[in-house]
mmCIF file of C-alpha atoms in Angstrom:
data_model
loop_
_atom_site.group_PDB
_atom_site.id
_atom_site.type_symbol
_atom_site.label_atom_id
_atom_site.label_comp_id
_atom_site.label_asym_id
_atom_site.label_seq_id
_atom_site.Cartn_x
_atom_site.Cartn_y
_atom_site.Cartn_z
ATOM 1 C CA ASN L 1 -46.213 -25.504 48.951
ATOM 2 C CA ALA L 2 -45.290 -28.907 47.665
ATOM 3 C CA GLY L 3 -46.794 -32.357 47.900
ATOM 4 C CA ASN L 4 -45.964 -35.669 46.128
ATOM 5 C CA LYS L 5 -43.309 -33.966 44.273
ATOM 6 C CA ILE L 6 -39.736 -34.662 43.277
ATOM 7 C CA ILE L 7 -37.223 -31.906 42.400
ATOM 8 C CA SER L 8 -33.769 -33.626 41.219
ATOM 9 C CA ASP L 9 -30.810 -32.832 39.314
ATOM 10 C CA LEU L 10 -31.004 -29.144 39.491
ATOM 11 C CA GLN L 11 -27.978 -26.532 39.383
ATOM 12 C CA VAL L 12 -28.298 -22.876 40.270
ATOM 13 C CA ILE L 13 -24.996 -21.101 39.209
ATOM 14 C CA GLY L 14 -24.055 -17.546 39.061
ATOM 15 C CA CYS L 15 -26.857 -15.647 40.497
ATOM 16 C CA THR L 16 -27.778 -13.136 43.116
ATOM 17 C CA VAL L 17 -30.842 -13.891 45.079
ATOM 18 C CA LYS L 18 -32.169 -10.808 47.298
ATOM 19 C CA THR L 19 -35.297 -10.466 49.319
ATOM 20 C CA THR L 20 -36.349 -6.869 50.705
ATOM 21 C CA GLY L 21 -39.274 -6.530 53.176
ATOM 22 C CA ALA L 22 -40.426 -8.504 56.195
ATOM 23 C CA SER L 23 -39.655 -12.127 56.759
ATOM 24 C CA SER L 24 -41.699 -14.638 58.896
ATOM 25 C CA VAL L 25 -41.641 -18.196 59.999
ATOM 26 C CA ALA L 26 -45.601 -18.363 60.616
ATOM 27 C CA VAL L 27 -47.120 -20.858 58.516
ATOM 28 C CA GLY L 28 -46.831 -19.896 54.951
ATOM 29 C CA GLY L 29 -44.107 -17.394 56.210
ATOM 30 C CA THR L 30 -41.389 -16.191 53.887
ATOM 31 C CA GLY L 31 -37.746 -16.658 53.815
ATOM 32 C CA THR L 32 -34.954 -16.308 51.264
ATOM 33 C CA GLY L 33 -32.980 -19.248 49.644
ATOM 34 C CA GLY L 34 -30.746 -20.325 46.897
ATOM 35 C CA VAL L 35 -33.355 -22.790 45.606
ATOM 36 C CA LEU L 36 -36.584 -22.262 47.450
ATOM 37 C CA SER L 37 -37.543 -19.315 49.628
ATOM 38 C CA THR L 38 -40.064 -21.384 51.628
ATOM 39 C CA CYS L 39 -40.818 -25.075 51.456
ATOM 40 C CA ILE L 40 -44.015 -26.182 53.191
ATOM 41 C CA ALA L 41 -44.521 -29.970 52.638
ATOM 42 C CA THR L 42 -47.853 -31.473 53.525
ATOM 43 C CA ASN L 43 -47.454 -34.542 51.505
ATOM 44 C CA THR L 44 -44.463 -36.652 50.161
ATOM 45 C CA ILE L 45 -41.387 -34.407 48.531
ATOM 46 C CA ARG L 46 -37.950 -35.455 47.619
ATOM 47 C CA LEU L 47 -35.329 -32.890 46.740
ATOM 48 C CA GLN L 48 -32.058 -34.683 45.503
ATOM 49 C CA GLY L 49 -29.044 -33.914 43.425
ATOM 50 C CA ILE L 50 -29.157 -30.100 43.682
ATOM 51 C CA VAL L 51 -26.026 -27.828 43.560
ATOM 52 C CA VAL L 52 -25.785 -24.170 44.286
ATOM 53 C CA ARG L 53 -22.547 -22.436 43.057
ATOM 54 C CA ASN L 54 -21.114 -18.791 42.704
ATOM 55 C CA CYS L 55 -24.234 -17.318 44.306
ATOM 56 C CA GLN L 56 -24.947 -14.393 46.732
ATOM 57 C CA ILE L 57 -28.141 -14.937 48.806
ATOM 58 C CA GLU L 58 -29.256 -12.070 50.778
ATOM 59 C CA GLY L 59 -32.591 -11.461 52.883
ATOM 60 C CA PRO L 60 -33.884 -9.608 56.067
ATOM 61 C CA GLY L 61 -34.272 -12.995 57.893
ATOM 62 C CA TYR L 62 -34.401 -16.660 57.467
ATOM 63 C CA VAL L 63 -31.799 -17.051 54.796
ATOM 64 C CA GLY L 64 -30.391 -20.334 53.501
ATOM 65 C CA GLY L 65 -28.057 -21.421 50.940
ATOM 66 C CA PHE L 66 -30.615 -24.236 49.802
ATOM 67 C CA ILE L 67 -33.988 -23.110 51.482
ATOM 68 C CA GLY L 68 -34.859 -20.002 53.412
ATOM 69 C CA VAL L 69 -37.662 -21.567 55.462
ATOM 70 C CA SER L 70 -38.366 -25.219 55.586
ATOM 71 C CA GLN L 71 -41.618 -26.394 57.524
ATOM 72 C CA ARG L 72 -42.942 -29.831 57.518
ATOM 73 C CA SER L 73 -46.293 -31.245 58.600
ATOM 74 C CA ASN L 74 -45.560 -34.898 58.180
ATOM 75 C CA THR L 75 -42.743 -37.341 57.685
ATOM 76 C CA GLY L 76 -42.839 -37.474 53.961
ATOM 77 C CA ALA L 77 -40.089 -35.122 52.905
ATOM 78 C CA ALA L 78 -36.491 -36.390 52.300
ATOM 79 C CA MET L 79 -33.525 -34.494 51.032
ATOM 80 C CA SER L 80 -30.234 -36.016 49.772
ATOM 81 C CA ARG L 81 -27.147 -34.937 47.566
ATOM 82 C CA ILE L 82 -27.629 -31.146 48.239
ATOM 83 C CA TYR L 83 -24.462 -29.039 47.690
ATOM 84 C CA VAL L 84 -23.682 -25.411 48.372
ATOM 85 C CA ALA L 85 -20.484 -24.514 47.112
ATOM 86 C CA GLU L 86 -17.500 -22.510 48.671
ATOM 87 C CA ASP L 87 -18.106 -19.502 46.389
ATOM 88 C CA VAL L 88 -21.657 -18.970 47.648
ATOM 89 C CA THR L 89 -22.400 -16.092 50.469
ATOM 90 C CA VAL L 90 -25.514 -16.449 52.781
ATOM 91 C CA THR L 91 -26.276 -13.249 54.447
ATOM 92 C CA SER L 92 -29.171 -12.151 56.823
ATOM 93 C CA GLU L 93 -29.493 -8.701 57.814
ATOM 94 C CA ASN L 94 -31.259 -9.729 61.100
ATOM 95 C CA GLN L 95 -31.668 -13.273 62.176
ATOM 96 C CA ALA L 96 -31.277 -16.833 61.048
ATOM 97 C CA ALA L 97 -28.877 -17.648 58.361
ATOM 98 C CA GLY L 98 -27.498 -21.102 57.442
ATOM 99 C CA GLY L 99 -25.204 -22.590 54.782
ATOM 100 C CA LEU L 100 -28.243 -24.966 53.654
ATOM 101 C CA PHE L 101 -31.284 -23.899 55.737
ATOM 102 C CA GLY L 102 -32.328 -20.344 57.452
ATOM 103 C CA TYR L 103 -35.139 -21.891 59.551
ATOM 104 C CA ALA L 104 -36.254 -25.637 59.932
ATOM 105 C CA ASP L 105 -38.644 -27.557 62.100
ATOM 106 C CA ARG L 106 -38.294 -30.900 60.444
ATOM 107 C CA LEU L 107 -35.423 -32.414 58.444
ATOM 108 C CA ASP L 108 -34.578 -35.597 56.790
ATOM 109 C CA LEU L 109 -31.226 -34.785 55.142
ATOM 110 C CA LYS L 110 -28.090 -37.095 54.283
ATOM 111 C CA ASP L 111 -25.350 -37.138 51.975
ATOM 112 C CA SER L 112 -24.816 -33.152 51.693
ATOM 113 C CA ALA L 113 -22.507 -30.468 52.198
ATOM 114 C CA SER L 114 -21.975 -26.592 52.419
ATOM 115 C CA GLY L 115 -18.949 -24.496 52.040
ATOM 116 C CA ALA L 116 -20.803 -21.395 52.009
ATOM 117 C CA ALA L 117 -19.761 -18.228 54.081
ATOM 118 C CA VAL L 118 -22.507 -17.493 56.387
ATOM 119 C CA SER L 119 -23.422 -14.119 58.246
ATOM 120 C CA ALA L 120 -26.424 -12.764 60.332
ATOM 121 C CA GLY L 121 -27.146 -10.401 62.900
ATOM 122 C CA SER L 122 -27.934 -13.486 65.295
ATOM 123 C CA GLU L 123 -28.589 -17.196 64.659
ATOM 124 C CA ALA L 124 -25.904 -18.094 62.189
ATOM 125 C CA GLY L 125 -25.071 -21.852 61.410
ATOM 126 C CA GLY L 126 -23.114 -23.648 59.185
ATOM 127 C CA LEU L 127 -25.741 -25.834 58.064
ATOM 128 C CA ILE L 128 -28.980 -24.361 59.780
ATOM 129 C CA GLY L 129 -29.559 -20.773 61.230
ATOM 130 C CA HIS L 130 -32.303 -21.947 63.563
ATOM 131 C CA LEU L 131 -33.854 -25.592 64.340
ATOM 132 C CA GLU L 132 -37.128 -25.491 66.152
ATOM 133 C CA LEU L 133 -39.123 -28.089 67.917
ATOM 134 C CA LEU L 134 -41.974 -29.639 66.310
ATOM 135 C CA GLU L 135 -44.791 -30.774 68.714
ATOM 136 C CA ASN L 136 -42.261 -30.472 71.598
ATOM 137 C CA GLU L 137 -39.850 -32.998 69.907
ATOM 138 C CA ILE L 138 -36.458 -32.549 67.880
ATOM 139 C CA VAL L 139 -37.626 -33.879 64.377
ATOM 140 C CA ALA L 140 -34.367 -33.602 62.699
ATOM 141 C CA ASN L 141 -32.085 -36.283 61.214
ATOM 142 C CA LEU L 142 -28.892 -35.393 59.416
ATOM 143 C CA LYS L 143 -26.706 -38.126 58.157
ATOM 144 C CA ASN L 144 -23.142 -38.063 56.353
ATOM 145 C CA VAL L 145 -23.336 -34.056 56.160
ATOM 146 C CA TYR L 146 -20.376 -31.793 55.919
ATOM 147 C CA TYR L 147 -19.524 -28.053 56.525
ATOM 148 C CA LYS L 148 -16.371 -26.316 55.747
ATOM 149 C CA GLY L 149 -16.537 -22.529 55.789
ATOM 150 C CA SER L 150 -17.053 -19.276 57.986
ATOM 151 C CA VAL L 151 -19.829 -18.337 60.332
ATOM 152 C CA TYR L 152 -20.313 -14.942 61.612
ATOM 153 C CA ALA L 153 -23.188 -13.572 64.058
ATOM 154 C CA SER L 154 -22.606 -10.026 64.834
ATOM 155 C CA GLN L 155 -24.820 -10.012 67.782
ATOM 156 C CA ASP L 156 -25.275 -13.460 69.138
ATOM 157 C CA TYR L 157 -25.555 -17.372 68.467
ATOM 158 C CA ALA L 158 -23.170 -18.641 65.897
ATOM 159 C CA GLY L 159 -22.648 -22.511 65.448
ATOM 160 C CA GLY L 160 -20.642 -24.640 63.216
ATOM 161 C CA VAL L 161 -23.579 -27.011 62.629
ATOM 162 C CA ILE L 162 -26.781 -25.015 63.984
ATOM 163 C CA GLY L 163 -26.909 -21.471 65.000
ATOM 164 C CA LYS L 164 -29.578 -21.960 67.606
ATOM 165 C CA LEU L 165 -31.580 -24.680 68.593
ATOM 166 C CA ASN L 166 -34.553 -23.847 70.298
ATOM 167 C CA SER L 167 -35.011 -26.956 72.212
ATOM 168 C CA GLY L 168 -36.585 -25.962 75.570
ATOM 169 C CA SER L 169 -35.587 -28.995 77.903
ATOM 170 C CA VAL L 170 -35.321 -31.379 75.017
ATOM 171 C CA ARG L 171 -31.683 -32.984 74.607
ATOM 172 C CA LEU L 172 -30.096 -33.280 70.994
ATOM 173 C CA THR L 173 -28.518 -36.713 70.613
ATOM 174 C CA ASP L 174 -26.364 -38.639 68.370
ATOM 175 C CA SER L 175 -29.574 -40.358 66.936
ATOM 176 C CA HIS L 176 -30.502 -36.909 65.383
ATOM 177 C CA MET L 177 -27.009 -36.255 63.812
ATOM 178 C CA GLN L 178 -24.913 -39.088 62.457
ATOM 179 C CA ASN L 179 -21.286 -38.601 60.841
ATOM 180 C CA ILE L 180 -21.230 -34.884 60.777
ATOM 181 C CA LEU L 181 -17.882 -33.167 59.784
ATOM 182 C CA VAL L 182 -17.440 -29.410 60.460
ATOM 183 C CA ALA L 183 -14.168 -27.418 59.701
ATOM 184 C CA ALA L 184 -15.448 -23.902 60.562
ATOM 185 C CA ASP L 185 -14.100 -20.346 61.497
ATOM 186 C CA VAL L 186 -16.938 -19.461 63.945
ATOM 187 C CA ARG L 187 -17.209 -16.024 65.333
ATOM 188 C CA THR L 188 -19.827 -13.810 67.008
ATOM 189 C CA GLY L 189 -20.098 -10.466 68.844
ATOM 190 C CA GLY L 190 -21.991 -11.935 71.648
ATOM 191 C CA GLU L 191 -21.520 -14.896 74.072
ATOM 192 C CA ASN L 192 -23.173 -17.948 72.461
ATOM 193 C CA ILE L 193 -20.827 -19.553 70.144
ATOM 194 C CA SER L 194 -19.996 -23.232 69.335
ATOM 195 C CA LEU L 195 -18.483 -25.232 66.734
ATOM 196 C CA TRP L 196 -21.200 -27.625 67.134
ATOM 197 C CA VAL L 197 -24.711 -26.375 68.192
ATOM 198 C CA ASN L 198 -26.151 -23.643 70.564
ATOM 199 C CA ASN L 199 -28.575 -25.462 72.309
ATOM 200 C CA THR L 200 -30.869 -24.128 75.130
ATOM 201 C CA VAL L 201 -30.361 -27.323 76.972
ATOM 202 C CA SER L 202 -27.255 -26.406 79.043
ATOM 203 C CA THR L 203 -26.470 -30.002 79.816
ATOM 204 C CA SER L 204 -26.470 -31.121 76.333
ATOM 205 C CA SER L 205 -23.486 -32.876 74.758
ATOM 206 C CA ALA L 206 -21.702 -32.398 71.535
ATOM 207 C CA GLY L 207 -22.128 -36.175 70.770
ATOM 208 C CA THR L 208 -20.074 -39.420 71.541
ATOM 209 C CA GLY L 209 -17.843 -39.728 68.639
ATOM 210 C CA LEU L 210 -19.986 -39.275 65.539
ATOM 211 C CA ILE L 211 -19.489 -35.665 65.303
ATOM 212 C CA TYR L 212 -16.021 -34.690 64.124
ATOM 213 C CA ILE L 213 -14.737 -31.134 64.452
#
């Protein structure tokens, strides 16, 4: 539970991170992450210059190469220069695994990349497993972010960027994601699969030129 903090110039190399038991995205809920299992920011927090290499990250749900569960209650959180390398595996036994985040409801991320191999029962994403609305809005801004790797959901919802965006009737637009590059092998045992985002708005688009697949 962080406030008015800076975490910078950190490397996590050659480790196994494994969580057993239940996972939850209720306030104060738990996930599994290469750097942080759960980050709940109520004040200003900056995370920058962080690298994860040669790690196996596993949990029952909400597993991220960087952060398992990221929940924000204000706009004072910023992340930049986050890198999860190609020799990292991110595995969720059940739902929500992402190359950077298992679950998030507010993101301000730029100049970052992941090459992790991501797998989950459902909601597997190259960058984010599950992105949730916050106060009925999409409060995510990703800029200059890259994913190259493999994504697999054995049951359903596999995406090159986001496994599942639980957006209701809210549209995802280019204002939320700018200069996103994806080179992914995305597979699922179900029907919902996308090199971009599995969005619950059927009329949403993949962008107008700022998304490169």
